[in-house]
Short mmCIF file of C-alpha atoms and ligand atoms in Angstrom, two decimals:
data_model
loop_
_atom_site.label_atom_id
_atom_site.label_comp_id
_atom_site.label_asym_id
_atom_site.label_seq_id
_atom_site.Cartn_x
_atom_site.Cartn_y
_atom_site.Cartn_z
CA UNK L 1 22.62 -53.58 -20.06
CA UNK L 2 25.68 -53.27 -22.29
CA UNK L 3 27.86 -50.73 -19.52
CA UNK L 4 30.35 -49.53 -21.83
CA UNK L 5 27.68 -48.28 -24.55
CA UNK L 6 25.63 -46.85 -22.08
CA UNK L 7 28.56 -44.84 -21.16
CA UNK L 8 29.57 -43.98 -24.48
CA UNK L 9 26.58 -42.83 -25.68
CA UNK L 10 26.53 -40.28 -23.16
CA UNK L 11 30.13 -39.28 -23.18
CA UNK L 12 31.67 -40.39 -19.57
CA UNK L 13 34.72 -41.04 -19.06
CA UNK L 14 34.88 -42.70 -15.92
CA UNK L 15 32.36 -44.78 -14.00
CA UNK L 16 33.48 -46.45 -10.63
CA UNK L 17 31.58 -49.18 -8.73
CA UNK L 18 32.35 -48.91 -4.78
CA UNK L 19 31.53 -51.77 -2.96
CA UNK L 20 32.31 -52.57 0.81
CA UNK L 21 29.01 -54.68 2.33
CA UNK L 22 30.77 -54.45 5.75
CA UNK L 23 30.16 -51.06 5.71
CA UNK L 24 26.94 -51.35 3.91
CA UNK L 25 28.52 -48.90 1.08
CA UNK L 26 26.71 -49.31 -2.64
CA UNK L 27 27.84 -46.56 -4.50
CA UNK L 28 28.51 -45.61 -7.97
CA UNK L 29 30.62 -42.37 -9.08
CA UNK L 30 29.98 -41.09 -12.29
CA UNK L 31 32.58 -38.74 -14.06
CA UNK L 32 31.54 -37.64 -17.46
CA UNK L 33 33.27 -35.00 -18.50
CA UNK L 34 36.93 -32.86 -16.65
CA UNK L 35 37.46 -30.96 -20.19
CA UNK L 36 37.00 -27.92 -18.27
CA UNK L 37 38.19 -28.79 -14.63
CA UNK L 38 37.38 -31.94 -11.93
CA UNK L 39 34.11 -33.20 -11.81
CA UNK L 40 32.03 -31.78 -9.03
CA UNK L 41 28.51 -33.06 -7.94
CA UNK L 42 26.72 -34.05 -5.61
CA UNK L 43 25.72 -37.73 -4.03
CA UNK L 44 22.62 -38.84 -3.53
CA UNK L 45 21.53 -41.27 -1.12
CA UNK L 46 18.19 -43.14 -2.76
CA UNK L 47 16.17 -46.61 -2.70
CA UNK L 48 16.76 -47.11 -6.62
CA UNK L 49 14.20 -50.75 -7.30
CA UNK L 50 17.15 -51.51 -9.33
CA UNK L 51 20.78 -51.09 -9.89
CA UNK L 52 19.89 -50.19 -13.83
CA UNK L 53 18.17 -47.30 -12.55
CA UNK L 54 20.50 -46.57 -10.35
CA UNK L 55 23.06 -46.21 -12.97
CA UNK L 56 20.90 -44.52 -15.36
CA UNK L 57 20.34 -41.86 -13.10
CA UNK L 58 23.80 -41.35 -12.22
CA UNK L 59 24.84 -41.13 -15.82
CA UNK L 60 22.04 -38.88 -16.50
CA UNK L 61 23.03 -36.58 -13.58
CA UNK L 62 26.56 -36.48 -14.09
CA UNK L 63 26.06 -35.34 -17.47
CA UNK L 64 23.89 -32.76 -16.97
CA UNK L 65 26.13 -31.47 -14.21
CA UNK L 66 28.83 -30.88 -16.95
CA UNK L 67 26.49 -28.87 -18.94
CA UNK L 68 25.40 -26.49 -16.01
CA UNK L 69 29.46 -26.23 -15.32
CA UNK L 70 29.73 -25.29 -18.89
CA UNK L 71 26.92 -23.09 -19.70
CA UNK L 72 27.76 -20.91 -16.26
CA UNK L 73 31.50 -20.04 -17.21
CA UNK L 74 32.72 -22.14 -14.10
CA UNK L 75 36.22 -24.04 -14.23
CA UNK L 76 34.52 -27.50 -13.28
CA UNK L 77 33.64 -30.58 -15.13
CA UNK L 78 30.28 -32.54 -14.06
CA UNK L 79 30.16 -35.83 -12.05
CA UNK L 80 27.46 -37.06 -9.79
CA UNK L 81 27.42 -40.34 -7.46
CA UNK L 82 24.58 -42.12 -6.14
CA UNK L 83 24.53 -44.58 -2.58
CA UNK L 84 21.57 -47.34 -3.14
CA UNK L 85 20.26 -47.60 0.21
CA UNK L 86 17.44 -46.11 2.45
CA UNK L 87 18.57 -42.15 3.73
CA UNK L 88 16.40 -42.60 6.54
CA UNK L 89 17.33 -46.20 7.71
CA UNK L 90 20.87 -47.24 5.67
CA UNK L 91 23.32 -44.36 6.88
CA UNK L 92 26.42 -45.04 8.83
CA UNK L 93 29.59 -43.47 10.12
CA UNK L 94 31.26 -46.44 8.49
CA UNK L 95 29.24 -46.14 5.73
CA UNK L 96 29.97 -42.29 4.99
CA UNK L 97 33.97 -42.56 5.94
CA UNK L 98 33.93 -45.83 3.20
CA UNK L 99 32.46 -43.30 0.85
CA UNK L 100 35.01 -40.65 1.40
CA UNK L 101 38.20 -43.17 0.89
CA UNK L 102 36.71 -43.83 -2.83
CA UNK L 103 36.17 -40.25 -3.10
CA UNK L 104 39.81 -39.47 -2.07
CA UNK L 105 41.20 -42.73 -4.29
CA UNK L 106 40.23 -40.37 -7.29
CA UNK L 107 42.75 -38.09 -6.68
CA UNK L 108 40.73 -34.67 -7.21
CA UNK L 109 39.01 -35.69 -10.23
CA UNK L 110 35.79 -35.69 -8.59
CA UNK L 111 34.31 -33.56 -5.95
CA UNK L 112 31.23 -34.33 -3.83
CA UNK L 113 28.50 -32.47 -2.38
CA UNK L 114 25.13 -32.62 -0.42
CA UNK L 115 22.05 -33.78 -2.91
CA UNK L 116 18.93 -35.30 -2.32
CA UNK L 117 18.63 -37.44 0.92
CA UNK L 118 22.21 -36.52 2.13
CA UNK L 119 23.09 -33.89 4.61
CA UNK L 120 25.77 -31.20 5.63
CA UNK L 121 26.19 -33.71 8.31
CA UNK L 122 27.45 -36.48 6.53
CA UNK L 123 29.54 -34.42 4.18
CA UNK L 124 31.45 -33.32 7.20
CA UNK L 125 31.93 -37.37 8.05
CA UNK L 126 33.43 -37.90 4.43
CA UNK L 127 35.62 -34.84 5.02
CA UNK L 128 37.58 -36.75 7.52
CA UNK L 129 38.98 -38.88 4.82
CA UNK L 130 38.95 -36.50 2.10
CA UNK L 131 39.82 -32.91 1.02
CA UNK L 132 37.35 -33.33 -2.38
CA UNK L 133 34.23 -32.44 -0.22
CA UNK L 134 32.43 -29.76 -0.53
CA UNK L 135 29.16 -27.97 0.50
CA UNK L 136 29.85 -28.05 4.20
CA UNK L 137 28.58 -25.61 7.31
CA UNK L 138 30.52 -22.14 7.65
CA UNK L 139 31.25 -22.98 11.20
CA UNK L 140 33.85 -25.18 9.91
CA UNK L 141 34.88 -22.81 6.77
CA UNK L 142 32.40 -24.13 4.32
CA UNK L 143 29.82 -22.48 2.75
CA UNK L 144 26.79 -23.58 4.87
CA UNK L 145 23.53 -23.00 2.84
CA UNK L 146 23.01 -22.29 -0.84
CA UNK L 147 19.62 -20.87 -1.15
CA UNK L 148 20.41 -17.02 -0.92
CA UNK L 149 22.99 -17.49 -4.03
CA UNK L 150 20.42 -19.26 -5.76
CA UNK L 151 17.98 -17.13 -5.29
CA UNK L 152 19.82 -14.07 -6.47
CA UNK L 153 20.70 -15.78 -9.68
CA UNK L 154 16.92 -17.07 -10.29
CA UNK L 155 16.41 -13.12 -9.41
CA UNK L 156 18.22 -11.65 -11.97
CA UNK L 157 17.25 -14.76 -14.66
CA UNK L 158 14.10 -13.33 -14.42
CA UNK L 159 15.42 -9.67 -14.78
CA UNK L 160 16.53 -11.07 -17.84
CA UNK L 161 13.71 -12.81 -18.93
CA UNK L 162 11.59 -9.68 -18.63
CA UNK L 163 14.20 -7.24 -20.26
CA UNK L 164 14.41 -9.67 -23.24
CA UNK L 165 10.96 -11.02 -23.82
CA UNK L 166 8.69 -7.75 -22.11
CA UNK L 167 11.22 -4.76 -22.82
CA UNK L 168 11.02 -4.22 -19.01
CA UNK L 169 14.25 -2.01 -17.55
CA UNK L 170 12.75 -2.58 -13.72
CA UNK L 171 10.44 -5.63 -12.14
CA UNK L 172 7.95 -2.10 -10.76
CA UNK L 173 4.68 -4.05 -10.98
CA UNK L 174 5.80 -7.26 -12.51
CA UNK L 175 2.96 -9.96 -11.86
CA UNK L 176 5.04 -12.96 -10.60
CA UNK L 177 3.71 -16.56 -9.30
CA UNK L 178 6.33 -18.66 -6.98
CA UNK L 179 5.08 -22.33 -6.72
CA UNK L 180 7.15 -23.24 -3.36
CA UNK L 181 8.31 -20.68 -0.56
CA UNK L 182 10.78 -22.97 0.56
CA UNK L 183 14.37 -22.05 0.58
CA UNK L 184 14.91 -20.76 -2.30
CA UNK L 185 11.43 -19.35 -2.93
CA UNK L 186 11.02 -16.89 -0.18
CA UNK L 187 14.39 -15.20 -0.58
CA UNK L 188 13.41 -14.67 -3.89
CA UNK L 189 10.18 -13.29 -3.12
CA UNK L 190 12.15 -10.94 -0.71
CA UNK L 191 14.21 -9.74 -3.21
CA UNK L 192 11.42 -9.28 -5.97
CA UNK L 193 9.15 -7.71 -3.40
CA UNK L 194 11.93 -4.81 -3.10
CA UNK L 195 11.89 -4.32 -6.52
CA UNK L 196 8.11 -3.68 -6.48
CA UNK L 197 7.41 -7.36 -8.27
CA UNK L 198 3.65 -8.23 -7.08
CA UNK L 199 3.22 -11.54 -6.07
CA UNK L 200 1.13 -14.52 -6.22
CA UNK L 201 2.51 -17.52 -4.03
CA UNK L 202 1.40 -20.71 -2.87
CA UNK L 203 2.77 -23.57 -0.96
CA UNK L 204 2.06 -27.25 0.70
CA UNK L 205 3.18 -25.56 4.10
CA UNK L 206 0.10 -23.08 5.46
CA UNK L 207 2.74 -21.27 7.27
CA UNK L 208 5.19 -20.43 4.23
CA UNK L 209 2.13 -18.86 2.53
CA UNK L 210 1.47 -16.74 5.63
CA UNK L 211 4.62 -15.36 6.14
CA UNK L 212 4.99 -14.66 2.35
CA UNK L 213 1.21 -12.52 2.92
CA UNK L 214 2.52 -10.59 6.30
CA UNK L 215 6.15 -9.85 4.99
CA UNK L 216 5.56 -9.28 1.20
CA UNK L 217 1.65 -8.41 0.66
CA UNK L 218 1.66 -11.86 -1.49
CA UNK L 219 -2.13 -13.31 -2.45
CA UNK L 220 -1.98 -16.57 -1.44
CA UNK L 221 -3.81 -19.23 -4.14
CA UNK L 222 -4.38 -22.92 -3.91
CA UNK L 223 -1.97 -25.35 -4.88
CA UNK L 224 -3.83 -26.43 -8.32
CA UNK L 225 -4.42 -23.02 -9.25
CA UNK L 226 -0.96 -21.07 -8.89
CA UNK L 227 -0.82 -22.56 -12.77
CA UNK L 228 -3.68 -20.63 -13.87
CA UNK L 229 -2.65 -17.42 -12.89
CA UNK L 230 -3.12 -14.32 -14.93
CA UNK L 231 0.54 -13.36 -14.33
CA UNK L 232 4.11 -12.59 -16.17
CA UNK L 233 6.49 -14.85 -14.91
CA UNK L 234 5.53 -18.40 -13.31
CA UNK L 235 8.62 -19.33 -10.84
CA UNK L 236 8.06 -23.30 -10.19
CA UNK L 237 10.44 -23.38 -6.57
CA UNK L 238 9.20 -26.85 -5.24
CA UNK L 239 8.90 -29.82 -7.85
CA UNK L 240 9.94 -30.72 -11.11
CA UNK L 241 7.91 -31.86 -14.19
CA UNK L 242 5.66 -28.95 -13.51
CA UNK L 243 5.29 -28.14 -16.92
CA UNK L 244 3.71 -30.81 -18.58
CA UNK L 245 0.67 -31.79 -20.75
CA UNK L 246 -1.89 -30.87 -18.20
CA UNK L 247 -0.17 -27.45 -17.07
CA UNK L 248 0.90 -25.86 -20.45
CA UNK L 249 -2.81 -25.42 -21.64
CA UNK L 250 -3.73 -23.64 -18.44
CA UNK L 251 -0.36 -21.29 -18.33
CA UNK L 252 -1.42 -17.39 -19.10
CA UNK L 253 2.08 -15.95 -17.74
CA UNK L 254 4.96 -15.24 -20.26
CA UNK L 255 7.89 -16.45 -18.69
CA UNK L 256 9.09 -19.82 -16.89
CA UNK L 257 11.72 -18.87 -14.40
CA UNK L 258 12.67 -20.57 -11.42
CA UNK L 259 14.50 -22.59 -9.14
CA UNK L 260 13.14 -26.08 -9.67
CA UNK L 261 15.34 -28.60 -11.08
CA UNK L 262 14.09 -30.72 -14.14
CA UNK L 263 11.10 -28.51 -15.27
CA UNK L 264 10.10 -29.30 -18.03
CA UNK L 265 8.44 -33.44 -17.45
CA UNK L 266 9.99 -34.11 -21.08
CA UNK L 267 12.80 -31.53 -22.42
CA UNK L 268 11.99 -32.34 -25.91
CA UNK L 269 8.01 -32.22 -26.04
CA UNK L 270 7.61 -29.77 -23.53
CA UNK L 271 10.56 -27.03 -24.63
CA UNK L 272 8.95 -26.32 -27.94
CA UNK L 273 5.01 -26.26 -26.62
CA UNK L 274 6.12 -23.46 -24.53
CA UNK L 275 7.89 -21.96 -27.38
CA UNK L 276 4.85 -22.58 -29.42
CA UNK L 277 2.96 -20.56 -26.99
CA UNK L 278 4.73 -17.92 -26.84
CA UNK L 279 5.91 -18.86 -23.58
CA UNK L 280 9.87 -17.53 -22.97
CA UNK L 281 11.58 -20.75 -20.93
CA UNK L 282 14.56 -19.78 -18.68
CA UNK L 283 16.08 -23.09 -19.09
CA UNK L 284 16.47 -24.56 -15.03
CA UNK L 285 19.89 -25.24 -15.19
CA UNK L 286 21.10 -21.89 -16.03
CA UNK L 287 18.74 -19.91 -13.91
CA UNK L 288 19.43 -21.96 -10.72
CA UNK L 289 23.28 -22.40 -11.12
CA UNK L 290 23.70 -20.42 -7.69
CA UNK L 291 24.02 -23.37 -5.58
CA UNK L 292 27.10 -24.46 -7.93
CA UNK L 293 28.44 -21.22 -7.79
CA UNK L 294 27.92 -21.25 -4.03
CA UNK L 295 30.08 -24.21 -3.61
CA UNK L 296 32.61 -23.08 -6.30
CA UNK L 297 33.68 -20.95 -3.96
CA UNK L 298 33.81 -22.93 -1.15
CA UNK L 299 36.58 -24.54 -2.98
CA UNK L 300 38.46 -21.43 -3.33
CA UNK L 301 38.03 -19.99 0.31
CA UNK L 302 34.33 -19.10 0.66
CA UNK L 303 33.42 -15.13 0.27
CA UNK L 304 29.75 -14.95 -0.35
CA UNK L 305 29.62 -11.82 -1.48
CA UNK L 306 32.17 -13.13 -4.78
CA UNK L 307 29.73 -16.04 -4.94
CA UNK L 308 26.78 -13.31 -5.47
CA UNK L 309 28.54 -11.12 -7.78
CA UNK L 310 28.83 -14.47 -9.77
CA UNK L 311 25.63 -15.15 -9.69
CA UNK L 312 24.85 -11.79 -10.64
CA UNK L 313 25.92 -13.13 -14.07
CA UNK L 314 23.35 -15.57 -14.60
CA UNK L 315 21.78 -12.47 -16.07
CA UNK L 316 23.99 -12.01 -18.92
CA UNK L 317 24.24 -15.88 -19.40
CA UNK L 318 21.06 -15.99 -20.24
CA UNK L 319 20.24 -13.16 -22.27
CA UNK L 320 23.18 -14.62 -24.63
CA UNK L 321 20.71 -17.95 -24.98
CA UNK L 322 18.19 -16.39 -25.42
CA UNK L 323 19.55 -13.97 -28.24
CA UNK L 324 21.10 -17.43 -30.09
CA UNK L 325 17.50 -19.31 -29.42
CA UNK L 326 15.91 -16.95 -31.37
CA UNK L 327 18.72 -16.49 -34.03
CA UNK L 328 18.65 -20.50 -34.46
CA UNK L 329 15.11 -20.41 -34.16
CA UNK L 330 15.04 -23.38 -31.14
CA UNK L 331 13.69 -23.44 -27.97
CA UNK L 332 15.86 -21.91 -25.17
CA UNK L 333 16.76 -25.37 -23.63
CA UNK L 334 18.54 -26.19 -26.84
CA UNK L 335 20.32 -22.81 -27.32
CA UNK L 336 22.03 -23.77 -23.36
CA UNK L 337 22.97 -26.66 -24.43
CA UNK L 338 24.69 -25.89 -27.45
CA UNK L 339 26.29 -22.73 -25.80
CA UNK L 340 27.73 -25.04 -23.34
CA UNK L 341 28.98 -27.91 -25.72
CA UNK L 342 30.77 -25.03 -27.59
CA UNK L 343 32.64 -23.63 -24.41
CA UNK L 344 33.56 -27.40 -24.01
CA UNK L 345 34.82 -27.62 -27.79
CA UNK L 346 37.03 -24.59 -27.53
CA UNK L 347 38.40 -25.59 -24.55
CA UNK L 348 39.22 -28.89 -25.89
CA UNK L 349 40.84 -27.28 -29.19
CA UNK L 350 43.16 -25.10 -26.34
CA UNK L 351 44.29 -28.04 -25.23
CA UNK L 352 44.97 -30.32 -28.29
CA UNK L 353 46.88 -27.03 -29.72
CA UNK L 354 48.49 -26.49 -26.41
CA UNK L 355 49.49 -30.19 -26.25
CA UNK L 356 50.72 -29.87 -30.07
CA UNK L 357 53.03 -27.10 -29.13
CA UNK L 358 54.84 -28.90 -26.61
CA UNK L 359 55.17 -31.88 -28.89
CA UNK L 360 56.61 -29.79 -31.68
CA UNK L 361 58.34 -27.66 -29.45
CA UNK L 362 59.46 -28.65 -26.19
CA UNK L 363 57.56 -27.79 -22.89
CA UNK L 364 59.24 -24.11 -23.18
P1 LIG I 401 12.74 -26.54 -0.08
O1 LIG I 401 12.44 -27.96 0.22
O2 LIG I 401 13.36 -25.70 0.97
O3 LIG I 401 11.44 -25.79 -0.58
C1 LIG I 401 10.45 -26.36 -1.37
C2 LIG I 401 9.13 -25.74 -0.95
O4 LIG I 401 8.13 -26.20 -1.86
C3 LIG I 401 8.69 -26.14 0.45
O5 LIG I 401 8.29 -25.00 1.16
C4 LIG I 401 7.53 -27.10 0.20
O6 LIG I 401 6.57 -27.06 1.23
C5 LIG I 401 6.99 -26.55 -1.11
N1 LIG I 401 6.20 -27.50 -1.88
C6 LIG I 401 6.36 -28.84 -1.99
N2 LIG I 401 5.42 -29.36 -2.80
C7 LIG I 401 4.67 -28.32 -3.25
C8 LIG I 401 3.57 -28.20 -4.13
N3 LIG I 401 3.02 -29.27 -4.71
N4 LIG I 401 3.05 -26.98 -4.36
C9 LIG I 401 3.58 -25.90 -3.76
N5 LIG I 401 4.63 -25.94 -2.91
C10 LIG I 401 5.16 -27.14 -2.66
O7 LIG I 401 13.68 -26.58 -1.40
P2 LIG I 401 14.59 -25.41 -1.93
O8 LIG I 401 15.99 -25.62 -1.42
O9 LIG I 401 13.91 -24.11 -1.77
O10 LIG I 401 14.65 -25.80 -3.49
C11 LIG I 401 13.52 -25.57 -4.32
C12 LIG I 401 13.76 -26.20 -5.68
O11 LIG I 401 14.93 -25.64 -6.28
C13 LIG I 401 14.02 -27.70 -5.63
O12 LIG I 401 13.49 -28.27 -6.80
C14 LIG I 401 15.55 -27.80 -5.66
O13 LIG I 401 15.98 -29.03 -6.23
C15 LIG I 401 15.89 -26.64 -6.58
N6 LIG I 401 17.23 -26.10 -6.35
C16 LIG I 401 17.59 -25.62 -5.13
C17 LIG I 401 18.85 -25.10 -4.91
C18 LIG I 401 19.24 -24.55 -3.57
O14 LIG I 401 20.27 -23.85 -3.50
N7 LIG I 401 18.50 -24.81 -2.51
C19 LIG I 401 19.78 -25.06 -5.98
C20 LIG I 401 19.39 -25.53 -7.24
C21 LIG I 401 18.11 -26.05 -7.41
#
């Protein structure tokens, strides 16, 4: 694997191998982009069956972490890291504390989080030996969970969606399927259940599903057939690659819109056969940019109800992709990313004018 075009091809500017076997500690930090602050993601913990695919899917997160920055108006850059090693088996105190003195070493530039198969817990172990941590409990003046902030941006995404692709002013009888009542999906449910949304859930969990049927009148359906359903929006809040060859032909609802990370099983096939259906695709990383917000603000002293009115915004955020997918005549997915690549280009002309001034002029 030839490192340094694999990193330039995808625009990072900083990739940094931690190693300390006493400790157990295999990490790699990805930074790819601080144009428009420090680089804040989260780590994951994960068995990679190789160290190639280990970096690949840090590069690949780190990027997209720097678009969903972008895109939602937030003054971070994107970075991810990833710890090769079994969550259930591999963690240490050592391990963790190793973690945060590599974290710390780069001086701000990147910030860490909780991500898949790392905890609250263990982000409160790296705290000890750095301040660039975020995404830990309010009892110790973090910002505890995310899912009620993502939620209420996934709510008003699909506000959005409705308004632009339905006409709708209110969700009053809006047919809406949630794949997954987990976190994320049953506060949403709550909150489109007050609007007078009518729901169709399902989940793994036989409990979720009844508690979604006692609290919010929801018909419950099988977990094959919440696909099929004769509805408006379809709000995938478990899994990704949900839509995919098998579950586009079945799809009868108008809108995508949810929570799930990574929906579409490959951006560039899958983005236009929605589009070519008809099919109006909240792109995932703008819907569910809550949880970013969410720790955003944890950064700045954590008031959740500043996180929601941020969140709140997702809703204009959207409608502008949506209005410059259909002017450029490409699928939603692309409109987000080009949005966000021209916040990053203005901000980067800023600076190069800004640094231009002081050269021709003096710092004053
Ligand atoms: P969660 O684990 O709390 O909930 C997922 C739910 O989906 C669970 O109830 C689970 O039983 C159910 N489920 C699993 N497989 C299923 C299947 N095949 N069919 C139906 N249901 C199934 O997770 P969450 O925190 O609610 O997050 C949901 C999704 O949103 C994930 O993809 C996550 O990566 C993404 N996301 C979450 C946040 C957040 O703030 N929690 C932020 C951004 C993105």
């Amino acid at each position: 694997m030839e490192l340094f075009q694999e990193f330039g091809a995808r625009g990072h500017e900083q990739v940094t191998f931690c190693h300390k076997p006493e400790f157990g500690l295999k990490a790699i930090i990805a930074i790819h982009d601080t144009t428009l602050g420090p680089a804040l993601g989260g780590c994951r913990m994960w068995q990679y069956d190789s160290e190639q695919e280990a970096i690949i899917d840090v590069l690949r997160l780190s990027r997209g972490m720097t678009y969903k920055a972008a895109v939602t108006g937030l003054e971070l850059g994107g970075g991810k890291s990833v710890i090769i090693g079994d969550p259930q088996k591999d963690k240490s105190k050592e391990m963790w504390r190793a973690f945060g003195r590599f974290v710390e070493g780069l001086g701000g530039r990147y910030i860490t989080a909780e991500d898949v198969g790392t905890s609250v817990h263990d982000m409160e172990i790296v705290r000890a030996e750095t301040r660039h941590v975020t995404g830990i409990s309010r009892m110790l003046g973090g910002s505890g969970d995310p899912s009620p902030v993502t939620a209420r941006g996934v709510y008003v995404g699909i506000k959005a969606a409705a308004k632009f692709h339905q006409g709708r002013e209110s969700l009053q009888g809006l047919k809406v399927a949630i794949q997954g009542l987990g976190h994320v999906g049953m506060h949403l449910a709550d909150l489109l259940h007050h609007d007078g949304a009518e729901l169709v859930v399902c989940d793994i969990h036989q409990e979720h599903v009844e508690e979604a049927v006692r609290r919010f009148s929801a018909r419950p359906v099988g977990v094959d057939e919440i696909y099929s359903q004769n509805v408006d929006v379809f709000s995938p809040c478990a899994l990704g690659a949900v839509v995919n060859d098998q579950t586009i032909d079945v799809l009868k609802c108008a809108i995508v819109a949810g929570a799930a990370n990574n929906q579409l099983a490959i951006e560039k096939v899958h983005g236009p056969m929605l589009a070519e259906r008809g099919i109006l695709y909240a792109p995932d990383y703008v819907i569910n940019a809550g949880g970013l917000i969410n720790v955003f603000h944890e950064m700045k002293g954590y008031d959740e109800e500043a996180a929601l009115d941020q969140a709140d915004g997702i809703y204009d955020s959207l409608l502008s992709i949506f209005h410059v997918s259909k002017e450029r005549d490409i699928p939603p997915h692309e409109a987000s990313n080009h949005v966000a690549e021209e916040r990053m280009q203005k901000a980067r002309e800023r600076r190069r004018d800004r640094l231009q001034n002081i050269y021709l002029h003096g710092a004053n």
